CSV table of C-alpha atoms in Angstrom, one decimal:
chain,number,residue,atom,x,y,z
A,1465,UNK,CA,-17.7,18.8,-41.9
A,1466,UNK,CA,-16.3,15.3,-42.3
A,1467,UNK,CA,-19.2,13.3,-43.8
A,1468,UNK,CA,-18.9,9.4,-42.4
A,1469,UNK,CA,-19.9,6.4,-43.6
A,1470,UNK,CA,-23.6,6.1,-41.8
A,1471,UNK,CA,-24.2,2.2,-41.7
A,1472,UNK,CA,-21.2,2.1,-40.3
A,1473,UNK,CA,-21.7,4.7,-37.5
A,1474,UNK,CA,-25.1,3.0,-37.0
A,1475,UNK,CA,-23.1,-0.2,-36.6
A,1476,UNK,CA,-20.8,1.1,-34.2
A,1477,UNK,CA,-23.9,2.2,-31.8
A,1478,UNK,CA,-25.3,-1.6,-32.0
A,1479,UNK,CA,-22.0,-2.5,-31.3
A,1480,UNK,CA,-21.3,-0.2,-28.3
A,1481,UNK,CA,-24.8,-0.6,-26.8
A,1482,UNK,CA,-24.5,-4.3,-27.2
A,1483,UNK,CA,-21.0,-4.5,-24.9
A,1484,UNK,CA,-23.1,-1.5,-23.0
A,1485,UNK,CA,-26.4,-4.6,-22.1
A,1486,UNK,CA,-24.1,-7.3,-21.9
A,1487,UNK,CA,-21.8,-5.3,-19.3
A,1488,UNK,CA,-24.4,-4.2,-17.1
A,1489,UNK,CA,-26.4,-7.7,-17.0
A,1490,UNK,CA,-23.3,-9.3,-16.1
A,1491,UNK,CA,-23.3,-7.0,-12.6
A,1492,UNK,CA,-27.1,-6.6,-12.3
A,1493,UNK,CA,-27.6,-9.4,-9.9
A,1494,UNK,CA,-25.5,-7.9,-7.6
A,1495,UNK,CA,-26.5,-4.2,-7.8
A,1496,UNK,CA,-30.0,-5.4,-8.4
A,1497,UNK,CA,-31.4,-2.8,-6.3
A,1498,UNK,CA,-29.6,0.1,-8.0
A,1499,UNK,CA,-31.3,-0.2,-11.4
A,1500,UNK,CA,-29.1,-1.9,-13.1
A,1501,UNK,CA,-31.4,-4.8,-14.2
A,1502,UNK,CA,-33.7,-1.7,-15.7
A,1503,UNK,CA,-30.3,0.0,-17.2
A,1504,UNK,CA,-29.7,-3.6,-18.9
A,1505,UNK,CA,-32.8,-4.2,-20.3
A,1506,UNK,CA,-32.9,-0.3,-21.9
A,1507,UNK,CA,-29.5,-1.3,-23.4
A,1508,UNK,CA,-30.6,-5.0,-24.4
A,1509,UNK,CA,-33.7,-3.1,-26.6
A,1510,UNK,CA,-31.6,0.0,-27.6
A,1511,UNK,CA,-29.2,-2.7,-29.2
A,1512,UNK,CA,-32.2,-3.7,-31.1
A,1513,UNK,CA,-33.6,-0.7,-32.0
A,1514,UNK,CA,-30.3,-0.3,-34.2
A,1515,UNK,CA,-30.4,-3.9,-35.9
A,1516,UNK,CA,-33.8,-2.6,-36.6
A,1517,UNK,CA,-32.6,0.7,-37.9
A,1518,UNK,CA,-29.6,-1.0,-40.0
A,1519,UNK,CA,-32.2,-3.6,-41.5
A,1520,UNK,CA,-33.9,-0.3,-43.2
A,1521,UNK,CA,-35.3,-1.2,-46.8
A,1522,UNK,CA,-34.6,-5.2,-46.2
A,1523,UNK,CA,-37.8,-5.2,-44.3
A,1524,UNK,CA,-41.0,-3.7,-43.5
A,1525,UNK,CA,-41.2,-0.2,-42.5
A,1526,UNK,CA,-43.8,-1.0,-40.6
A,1527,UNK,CA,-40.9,-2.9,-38.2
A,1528,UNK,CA,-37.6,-0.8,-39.5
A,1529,UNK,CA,-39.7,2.4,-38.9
A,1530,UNK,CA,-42.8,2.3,-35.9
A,1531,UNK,CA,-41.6,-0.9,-33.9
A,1532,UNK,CA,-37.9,0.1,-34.4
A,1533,UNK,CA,-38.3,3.6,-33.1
A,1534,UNK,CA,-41.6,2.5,-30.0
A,1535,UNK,CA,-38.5,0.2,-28.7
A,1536,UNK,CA,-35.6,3.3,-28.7
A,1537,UNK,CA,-38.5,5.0,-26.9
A,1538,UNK,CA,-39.3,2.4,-24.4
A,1539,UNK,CA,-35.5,1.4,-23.6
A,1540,UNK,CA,-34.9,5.2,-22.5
A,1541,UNK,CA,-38.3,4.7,-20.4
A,1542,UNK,CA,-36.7,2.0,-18.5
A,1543,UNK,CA,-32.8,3.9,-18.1
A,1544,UNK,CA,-35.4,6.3,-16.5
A,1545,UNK,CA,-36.8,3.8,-14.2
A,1546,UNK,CA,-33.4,2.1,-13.6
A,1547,UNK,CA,-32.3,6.1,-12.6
A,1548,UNK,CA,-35.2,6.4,-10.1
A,1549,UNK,CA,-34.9,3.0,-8.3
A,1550,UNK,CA,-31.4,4.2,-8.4
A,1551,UNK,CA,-32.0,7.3,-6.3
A,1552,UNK,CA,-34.6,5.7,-4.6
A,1553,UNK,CA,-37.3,8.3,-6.0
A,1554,UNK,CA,-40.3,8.3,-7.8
A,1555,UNK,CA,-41.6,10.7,-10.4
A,1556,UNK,CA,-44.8,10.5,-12.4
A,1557,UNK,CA,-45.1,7.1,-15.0
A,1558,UNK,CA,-46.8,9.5,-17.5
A,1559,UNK,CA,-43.3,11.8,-17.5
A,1560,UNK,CA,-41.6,8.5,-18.3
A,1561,UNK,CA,-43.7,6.5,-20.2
A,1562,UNK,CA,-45.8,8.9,-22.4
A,1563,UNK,CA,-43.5,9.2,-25.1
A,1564,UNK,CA,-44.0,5.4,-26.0
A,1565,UNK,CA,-47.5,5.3,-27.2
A,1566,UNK,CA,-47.0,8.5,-29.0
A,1567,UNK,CA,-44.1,7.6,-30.5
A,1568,UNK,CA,-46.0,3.9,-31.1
A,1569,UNK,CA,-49.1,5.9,-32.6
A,1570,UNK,CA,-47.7,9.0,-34.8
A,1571,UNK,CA,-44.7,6.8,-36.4
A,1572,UNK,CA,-47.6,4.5,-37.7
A,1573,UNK,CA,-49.8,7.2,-38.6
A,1574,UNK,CA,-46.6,9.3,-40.5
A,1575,UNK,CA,-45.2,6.2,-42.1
A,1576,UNK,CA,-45.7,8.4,-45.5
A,1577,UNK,CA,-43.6,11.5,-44.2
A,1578,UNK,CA,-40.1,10.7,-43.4
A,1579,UNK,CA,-39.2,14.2,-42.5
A,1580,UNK,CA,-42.0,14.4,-39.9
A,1581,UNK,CA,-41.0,11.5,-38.6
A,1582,UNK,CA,-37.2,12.9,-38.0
A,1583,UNK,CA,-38.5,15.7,-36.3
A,1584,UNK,CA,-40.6,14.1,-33.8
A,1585,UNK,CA,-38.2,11.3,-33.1
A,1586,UNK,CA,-35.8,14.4,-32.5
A,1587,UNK,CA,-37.9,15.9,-30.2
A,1588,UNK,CA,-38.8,12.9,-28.1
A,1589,UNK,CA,-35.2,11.4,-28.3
A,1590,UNK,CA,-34.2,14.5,-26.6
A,1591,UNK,CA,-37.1,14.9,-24.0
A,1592,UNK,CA,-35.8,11.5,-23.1
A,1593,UNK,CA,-32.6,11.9,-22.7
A,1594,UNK,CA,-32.9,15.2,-20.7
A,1595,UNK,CA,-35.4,14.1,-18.5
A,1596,UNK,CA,-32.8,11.3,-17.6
A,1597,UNK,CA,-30.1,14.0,-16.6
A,1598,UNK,CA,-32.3,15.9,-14.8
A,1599,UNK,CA,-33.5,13.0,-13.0
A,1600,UNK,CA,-29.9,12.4,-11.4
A,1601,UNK,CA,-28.9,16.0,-11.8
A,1602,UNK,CA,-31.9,17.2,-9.3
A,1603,UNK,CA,-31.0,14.8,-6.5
A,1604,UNK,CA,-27.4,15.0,-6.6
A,1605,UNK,CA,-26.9,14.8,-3.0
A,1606,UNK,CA,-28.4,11.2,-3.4
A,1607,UNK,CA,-25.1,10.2,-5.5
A,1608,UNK,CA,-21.7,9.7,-4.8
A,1609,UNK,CA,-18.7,10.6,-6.3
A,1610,UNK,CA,-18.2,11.1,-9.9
A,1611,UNK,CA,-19.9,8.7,-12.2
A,1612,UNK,CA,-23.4,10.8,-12.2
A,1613,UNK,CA,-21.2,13.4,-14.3
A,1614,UNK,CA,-20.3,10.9,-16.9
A,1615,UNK,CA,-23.9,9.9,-17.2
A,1616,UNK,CA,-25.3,13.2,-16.8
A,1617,UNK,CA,-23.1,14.5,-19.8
A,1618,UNK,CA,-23.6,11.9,-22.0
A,1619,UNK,CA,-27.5,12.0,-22.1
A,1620,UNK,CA,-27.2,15.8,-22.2
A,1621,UNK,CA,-24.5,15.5,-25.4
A,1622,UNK,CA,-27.8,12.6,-27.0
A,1623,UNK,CA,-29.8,15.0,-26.1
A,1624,UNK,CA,-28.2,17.8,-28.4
A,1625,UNK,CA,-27.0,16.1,-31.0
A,1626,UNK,CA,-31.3,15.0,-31.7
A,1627,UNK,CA,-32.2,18.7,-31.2
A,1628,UNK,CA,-29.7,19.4,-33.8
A,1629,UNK,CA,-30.6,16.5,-36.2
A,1630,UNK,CA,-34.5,18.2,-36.0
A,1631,UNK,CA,-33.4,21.4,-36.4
A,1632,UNK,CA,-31.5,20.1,-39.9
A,1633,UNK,CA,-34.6,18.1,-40.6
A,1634,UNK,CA,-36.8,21.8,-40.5
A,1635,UNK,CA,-34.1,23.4,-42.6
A,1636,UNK,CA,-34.4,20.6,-45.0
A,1637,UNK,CA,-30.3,19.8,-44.0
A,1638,UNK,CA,-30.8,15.8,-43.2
A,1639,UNK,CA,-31.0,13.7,-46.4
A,1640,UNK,CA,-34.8,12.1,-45.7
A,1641,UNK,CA,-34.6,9.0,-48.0
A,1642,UNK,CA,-33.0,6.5,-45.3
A,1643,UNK,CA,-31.7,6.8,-41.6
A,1644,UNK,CA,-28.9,5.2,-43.2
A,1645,UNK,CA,-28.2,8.0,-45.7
A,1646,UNK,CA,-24.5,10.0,-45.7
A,1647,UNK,CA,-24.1,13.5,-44.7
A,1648,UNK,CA,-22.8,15.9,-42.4
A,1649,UNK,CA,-25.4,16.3,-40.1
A,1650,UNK,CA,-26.3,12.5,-39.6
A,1651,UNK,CA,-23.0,11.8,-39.1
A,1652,UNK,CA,-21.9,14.2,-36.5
A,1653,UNK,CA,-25.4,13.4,-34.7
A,1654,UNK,CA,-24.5,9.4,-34.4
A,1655,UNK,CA,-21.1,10.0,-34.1
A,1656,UNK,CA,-22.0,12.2,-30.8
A,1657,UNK,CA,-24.6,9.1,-29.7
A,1658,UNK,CA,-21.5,6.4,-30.0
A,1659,UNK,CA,-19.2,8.3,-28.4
A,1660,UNK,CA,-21.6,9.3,-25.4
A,1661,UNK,CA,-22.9,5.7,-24.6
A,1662,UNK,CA,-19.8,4.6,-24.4
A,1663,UNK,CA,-19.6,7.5,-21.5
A,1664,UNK,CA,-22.6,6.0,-20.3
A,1665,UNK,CA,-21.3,2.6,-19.6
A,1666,UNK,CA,-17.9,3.9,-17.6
A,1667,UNK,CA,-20.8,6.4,-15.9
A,1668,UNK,CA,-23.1,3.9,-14.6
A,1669,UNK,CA,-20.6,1.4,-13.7
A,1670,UNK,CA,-18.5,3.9,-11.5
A,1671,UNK,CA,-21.5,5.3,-10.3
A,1672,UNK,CA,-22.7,2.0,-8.9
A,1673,UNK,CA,-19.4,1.1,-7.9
A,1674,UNK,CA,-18.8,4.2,-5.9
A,1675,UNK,CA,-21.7,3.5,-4.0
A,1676,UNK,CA,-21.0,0.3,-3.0
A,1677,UNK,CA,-17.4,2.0,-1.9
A,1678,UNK,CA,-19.6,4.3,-0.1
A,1679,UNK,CA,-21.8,1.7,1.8
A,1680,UNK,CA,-18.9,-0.5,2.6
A,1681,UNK,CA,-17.0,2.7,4.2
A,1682,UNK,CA,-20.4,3.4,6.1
A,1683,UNK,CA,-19.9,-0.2,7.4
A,1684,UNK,CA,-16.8,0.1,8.5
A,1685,UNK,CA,-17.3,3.4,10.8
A,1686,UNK,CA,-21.0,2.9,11.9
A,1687,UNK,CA,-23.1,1.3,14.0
A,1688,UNK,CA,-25.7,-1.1,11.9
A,1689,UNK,CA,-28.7,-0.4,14.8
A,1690,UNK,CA,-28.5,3.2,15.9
A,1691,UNK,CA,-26.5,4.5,12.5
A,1692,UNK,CA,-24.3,6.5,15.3
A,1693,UNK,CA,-20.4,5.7,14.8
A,1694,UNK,CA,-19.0,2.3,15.7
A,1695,UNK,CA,-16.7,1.8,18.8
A,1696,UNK,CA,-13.7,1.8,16.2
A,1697,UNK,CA,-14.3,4.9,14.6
A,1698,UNK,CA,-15.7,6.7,18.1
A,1699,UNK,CA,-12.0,5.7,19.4
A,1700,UNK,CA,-10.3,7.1,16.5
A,1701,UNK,CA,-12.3,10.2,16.6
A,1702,UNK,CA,-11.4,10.8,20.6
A,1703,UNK,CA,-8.0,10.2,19.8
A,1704,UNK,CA,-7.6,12.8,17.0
A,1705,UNK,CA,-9.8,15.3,19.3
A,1706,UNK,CA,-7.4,14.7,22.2
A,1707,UNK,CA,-4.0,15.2,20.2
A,1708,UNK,CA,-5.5,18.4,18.5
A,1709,UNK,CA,-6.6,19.8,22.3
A,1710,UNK,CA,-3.0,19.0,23.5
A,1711,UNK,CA,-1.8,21.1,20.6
A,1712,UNK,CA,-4.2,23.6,21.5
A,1713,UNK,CA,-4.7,23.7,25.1
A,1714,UNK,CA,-8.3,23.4,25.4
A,1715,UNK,CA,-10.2,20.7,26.9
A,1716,UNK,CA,-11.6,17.6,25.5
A,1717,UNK,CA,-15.0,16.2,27.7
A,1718,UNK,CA,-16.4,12.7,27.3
A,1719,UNK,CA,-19.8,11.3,28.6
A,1720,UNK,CA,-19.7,7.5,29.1
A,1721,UNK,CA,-23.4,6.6,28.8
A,1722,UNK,CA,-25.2,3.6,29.7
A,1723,UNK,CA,-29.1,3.0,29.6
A,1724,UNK,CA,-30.3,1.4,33.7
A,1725,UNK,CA,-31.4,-2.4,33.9
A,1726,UNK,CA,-31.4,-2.6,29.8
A,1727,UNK,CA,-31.2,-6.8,30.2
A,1728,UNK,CA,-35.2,-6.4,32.2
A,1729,UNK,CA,-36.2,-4.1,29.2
A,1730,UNK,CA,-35.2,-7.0,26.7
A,1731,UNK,CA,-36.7,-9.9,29.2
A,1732,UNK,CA,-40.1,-8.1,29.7
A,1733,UNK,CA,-40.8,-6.0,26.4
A,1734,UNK,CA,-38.8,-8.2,24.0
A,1735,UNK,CA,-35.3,-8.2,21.9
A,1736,UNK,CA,-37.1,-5.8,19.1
A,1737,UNK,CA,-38.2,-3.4,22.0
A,1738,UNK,CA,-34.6,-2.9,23.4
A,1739,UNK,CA,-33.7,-2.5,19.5
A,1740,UNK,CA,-36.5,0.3,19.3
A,1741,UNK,CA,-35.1,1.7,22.7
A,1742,UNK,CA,-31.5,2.1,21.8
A,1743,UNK,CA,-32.3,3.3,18.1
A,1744,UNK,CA,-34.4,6.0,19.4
A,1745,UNK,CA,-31.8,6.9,22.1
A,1746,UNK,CA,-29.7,7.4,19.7
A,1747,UNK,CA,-31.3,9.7,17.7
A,1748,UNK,CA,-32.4,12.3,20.6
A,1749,UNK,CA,-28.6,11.5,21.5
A,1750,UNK,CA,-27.9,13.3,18.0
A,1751,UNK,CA,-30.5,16.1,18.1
A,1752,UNK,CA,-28.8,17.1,21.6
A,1753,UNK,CA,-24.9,17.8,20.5
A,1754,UNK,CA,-23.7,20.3,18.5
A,1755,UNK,CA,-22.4,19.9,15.0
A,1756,UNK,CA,-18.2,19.6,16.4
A,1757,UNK,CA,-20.0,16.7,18.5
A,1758,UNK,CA,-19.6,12.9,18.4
A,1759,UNK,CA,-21.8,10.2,19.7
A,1760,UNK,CA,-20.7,6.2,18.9
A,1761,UNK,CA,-22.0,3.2,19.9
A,1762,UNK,CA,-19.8,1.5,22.4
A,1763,UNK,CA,-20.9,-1.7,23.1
A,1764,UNK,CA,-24.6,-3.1,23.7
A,1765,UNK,CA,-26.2,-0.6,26.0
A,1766,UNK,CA,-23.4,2.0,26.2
A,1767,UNK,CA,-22.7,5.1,24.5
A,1768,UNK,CA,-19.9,7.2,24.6
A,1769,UNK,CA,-20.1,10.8,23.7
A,1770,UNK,CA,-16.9,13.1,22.8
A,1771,UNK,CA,-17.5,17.0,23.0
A,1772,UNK,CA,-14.4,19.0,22.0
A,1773,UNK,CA,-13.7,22.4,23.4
A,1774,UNK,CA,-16.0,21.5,26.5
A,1775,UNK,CA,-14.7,22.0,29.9
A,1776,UNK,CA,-16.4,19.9,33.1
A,1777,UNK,CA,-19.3,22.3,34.3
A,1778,UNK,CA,-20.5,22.3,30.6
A,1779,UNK,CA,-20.5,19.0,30.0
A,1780,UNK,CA,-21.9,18.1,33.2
A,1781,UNK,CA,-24.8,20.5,32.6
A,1782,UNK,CA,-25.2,18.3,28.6
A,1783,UNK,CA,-25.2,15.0,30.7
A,1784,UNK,CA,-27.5,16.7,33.4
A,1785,UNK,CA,-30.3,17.8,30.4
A,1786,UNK,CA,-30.1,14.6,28.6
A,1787,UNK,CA,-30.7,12.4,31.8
A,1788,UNK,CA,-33.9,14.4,32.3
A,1789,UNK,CA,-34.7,14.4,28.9
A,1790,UNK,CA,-34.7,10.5,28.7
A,1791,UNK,CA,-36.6,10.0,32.1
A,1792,UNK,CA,-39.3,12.8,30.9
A,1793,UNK,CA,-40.2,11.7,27.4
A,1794,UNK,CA,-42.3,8.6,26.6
A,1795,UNK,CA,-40.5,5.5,25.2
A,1796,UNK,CA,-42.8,2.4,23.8
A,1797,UNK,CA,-42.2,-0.9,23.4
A,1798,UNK,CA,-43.1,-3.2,20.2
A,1799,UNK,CA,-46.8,-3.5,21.2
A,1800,UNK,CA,-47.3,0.3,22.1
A,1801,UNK,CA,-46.3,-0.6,26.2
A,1802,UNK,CA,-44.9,2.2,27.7
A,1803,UNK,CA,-41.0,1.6,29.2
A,1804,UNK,CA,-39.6,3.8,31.8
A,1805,UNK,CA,-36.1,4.6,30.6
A,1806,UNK,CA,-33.1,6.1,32.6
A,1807,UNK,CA,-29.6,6.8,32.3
A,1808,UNK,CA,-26.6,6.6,34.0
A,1809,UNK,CA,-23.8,8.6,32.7
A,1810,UNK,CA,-20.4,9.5,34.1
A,1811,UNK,CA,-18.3,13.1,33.0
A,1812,UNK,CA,-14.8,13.0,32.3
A,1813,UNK,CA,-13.0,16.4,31.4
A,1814,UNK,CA,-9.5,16.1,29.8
A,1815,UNK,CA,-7.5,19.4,31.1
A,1816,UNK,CA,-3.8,17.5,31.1
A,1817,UNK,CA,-1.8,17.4,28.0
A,1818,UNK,CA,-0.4,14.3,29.1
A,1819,UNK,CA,-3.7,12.1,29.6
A,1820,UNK,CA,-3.7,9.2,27.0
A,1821,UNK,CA,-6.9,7.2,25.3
A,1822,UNK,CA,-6.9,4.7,27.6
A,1823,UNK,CA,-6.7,6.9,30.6
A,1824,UNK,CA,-9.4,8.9,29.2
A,1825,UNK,CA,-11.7,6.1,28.6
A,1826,UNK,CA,-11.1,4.6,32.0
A,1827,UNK,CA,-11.7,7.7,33.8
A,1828,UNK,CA,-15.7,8.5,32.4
A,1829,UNK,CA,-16.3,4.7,32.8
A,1830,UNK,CA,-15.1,4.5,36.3
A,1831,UNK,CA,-17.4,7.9,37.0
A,1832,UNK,CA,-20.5,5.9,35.2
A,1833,UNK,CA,-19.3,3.2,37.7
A,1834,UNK,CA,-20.1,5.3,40.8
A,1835,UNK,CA,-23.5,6.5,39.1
A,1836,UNK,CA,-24.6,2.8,38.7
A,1837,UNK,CA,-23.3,2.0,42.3
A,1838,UNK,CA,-25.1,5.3,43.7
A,1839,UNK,CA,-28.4,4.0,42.6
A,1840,UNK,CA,-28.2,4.5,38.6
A,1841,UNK,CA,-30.3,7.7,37.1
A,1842,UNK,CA,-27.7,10.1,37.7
A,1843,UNK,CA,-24.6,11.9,36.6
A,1844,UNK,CA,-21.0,11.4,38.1
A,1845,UNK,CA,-18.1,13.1,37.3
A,1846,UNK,CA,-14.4,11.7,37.5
């Protein structure tokens, strides 16, 4: 094995996490929210755990060694916090934080016993680091995209190059005069850490960035009140259903929706109230379709609905439960008032191959026209 020069790998890791801290403090203010002023502060004190570790034999131990080592500990307890804010989870502080009192009280205590110290700081180091990757690892449905990989991998890779530095240390491989001593096994173990932060910072950047990708696509197809699909997106998704049916000859069926004398439910219970109304509307709209189903938002009160391979008596009979449905269950207001809720909905059935959008769209909202005009709480079909 190639045996480096270690100051200057050590170097290269203050080097790497200081671009690491000063990268991600320069975004945190904008991704605030997704850990990255904990990730930047783990990086600012990992930076300075490795000044610490070069300044070996030019100071005290009692700062080279315990305080240098208490500090790697904590800035991997707070890349841990920054992970769980990130995901919006919380685990238990003593999982996260335990490791920095005992790493705090055993380094003072083995000040005398350098190969002790190697171990533990082996075993901890690693603990750390695999907690980290678990942490994102166990709620990977929570992340998007790739950067979790990058990050996972890297701690994962820190995480086995310490096991591997404690298992030398027991077998008496690791030169125990000086962190900064030359051989083999210190230098592939440091080499491993430089090359994995640097993994670390194009992890957490495109992870963060692919989320805000992610939010900014959500934005852009759905509705900010009900979370159902935007009129835009509803539109698009009619129109691909429609030119699929016409290649398939089956029938495309749309429910124009609209919830009876909304404008006296926000005059008498109150803006938030009609909020509440159309938010819960829209989730029994979603618990009522099937998976191949698509409900949107189409403007204020009204909902449009697209059900694909749904002829007329089927989604009449939909339209038909979900109108009794609504004027069954209890809605509330704000202040716990109940609000008698109906709907109005008109059926449109697309059989023709040559029926455009627009025509579509024209034909359920001139059916919901009739149930409105026929004394609203009812179903009309075109």
């Amino acid at each position: 094995m190639i045996d480096l020069h270690t100051p200057t790998l050590l170097l290269v890791i203050l080097v790497v996490s200081f671009t690491l801290s000063a990268t991600l403090a320069s975004v945190a203010r904008r991704f605030k929210r997704d850990g990255m002023l904990y990730w930047a502060w783990g990086f600012v004190l990992h930076t300075l755990t490795y000044v610490l570790f070069v300044l070996r034999g030019h100071v005290s131990d009692l700062v080279s060694v315990v305080l240098a080592n208490t500090l790697l500990a904590v800035s991997f307890a707070l890349i841990s916090e920054g992970v769980q804010q990130f995901l919006q989870v919380r685990w238990s502080r003593w999982l996260v934080w335990a490791p920095v009192p005992l790493v705090a009280v055993l380094f003072f205590a083995l000040l005398g016993h350098a190969q002790t110290r190697i171990i533990l700081s082996g075993l901890i180091i690693a603990w750390q680091c695999a907690l980290i990757a678990w942490q994102l690892g166990s709620e990977r449905d929570k992340v998007v995209g790739r950067g979790a990989y990058f990050v996972i991998g890297s701690f994962l890779a820190i995480s086995a190059a310490f096991l591997l530095r404690t298992v030398g240390a027991l077998y008496g491989e690791v030169g125990i005069g000086s962190i900064t001593t030359s051989n083999p096994l210190q230098s592939a173990t440091f080499l491993f850490v430089s090359v994995a932060l640097m993994m670390v910072c194009q992890g957490v950047v495109l992870m963060t960035n692919e989320r805000a990708d992610e939010r900014n696509r959500l934005l852009a197809m759905q509705d900010e009140l009900t979370g159902l699909s935007n009129r835009r997106f509803i539109m698009e998704a009619l129109s691909l259903q429609l030119a699929q049916a016409r290649r398939n000859g089956k029938s495309v069926s749309v429910l124009m929706i609209d919830v009876d004398y909304f404008k006296s439910i926000n005059d008498t219970y109150g803006h938030l109230s009609g909020d509440r109304v159309l938010r819960n509307l829209a989730t029994s709209l979603r618990s009522r379709l099937r998976a191949q189903d698509m409900a949107g938002r189409w403007g204020g009160e009204e909902f449009l609905v697209v059900l694909p391979d749904t002829d007329a008596a089927g989604a009449t009979i939909l339209a038909g439960n979900l109108r009794a449905e609504v004027e069954d269950a209890r809605w509330s207001a704000q202040d716990g008032r109940s609000i008698p809720l109906t709907l109005s909905i008109g059926v449109h059935t697309c059989d023709s191959a040559t029926e455009e959008l627009d025509t579509v769209i024209s034909a359920a909202d001139q059916a919901l026209y009739r149930a409105k005009q026929a004394g609203r709480n009812r179903v009309e079909q075109s």
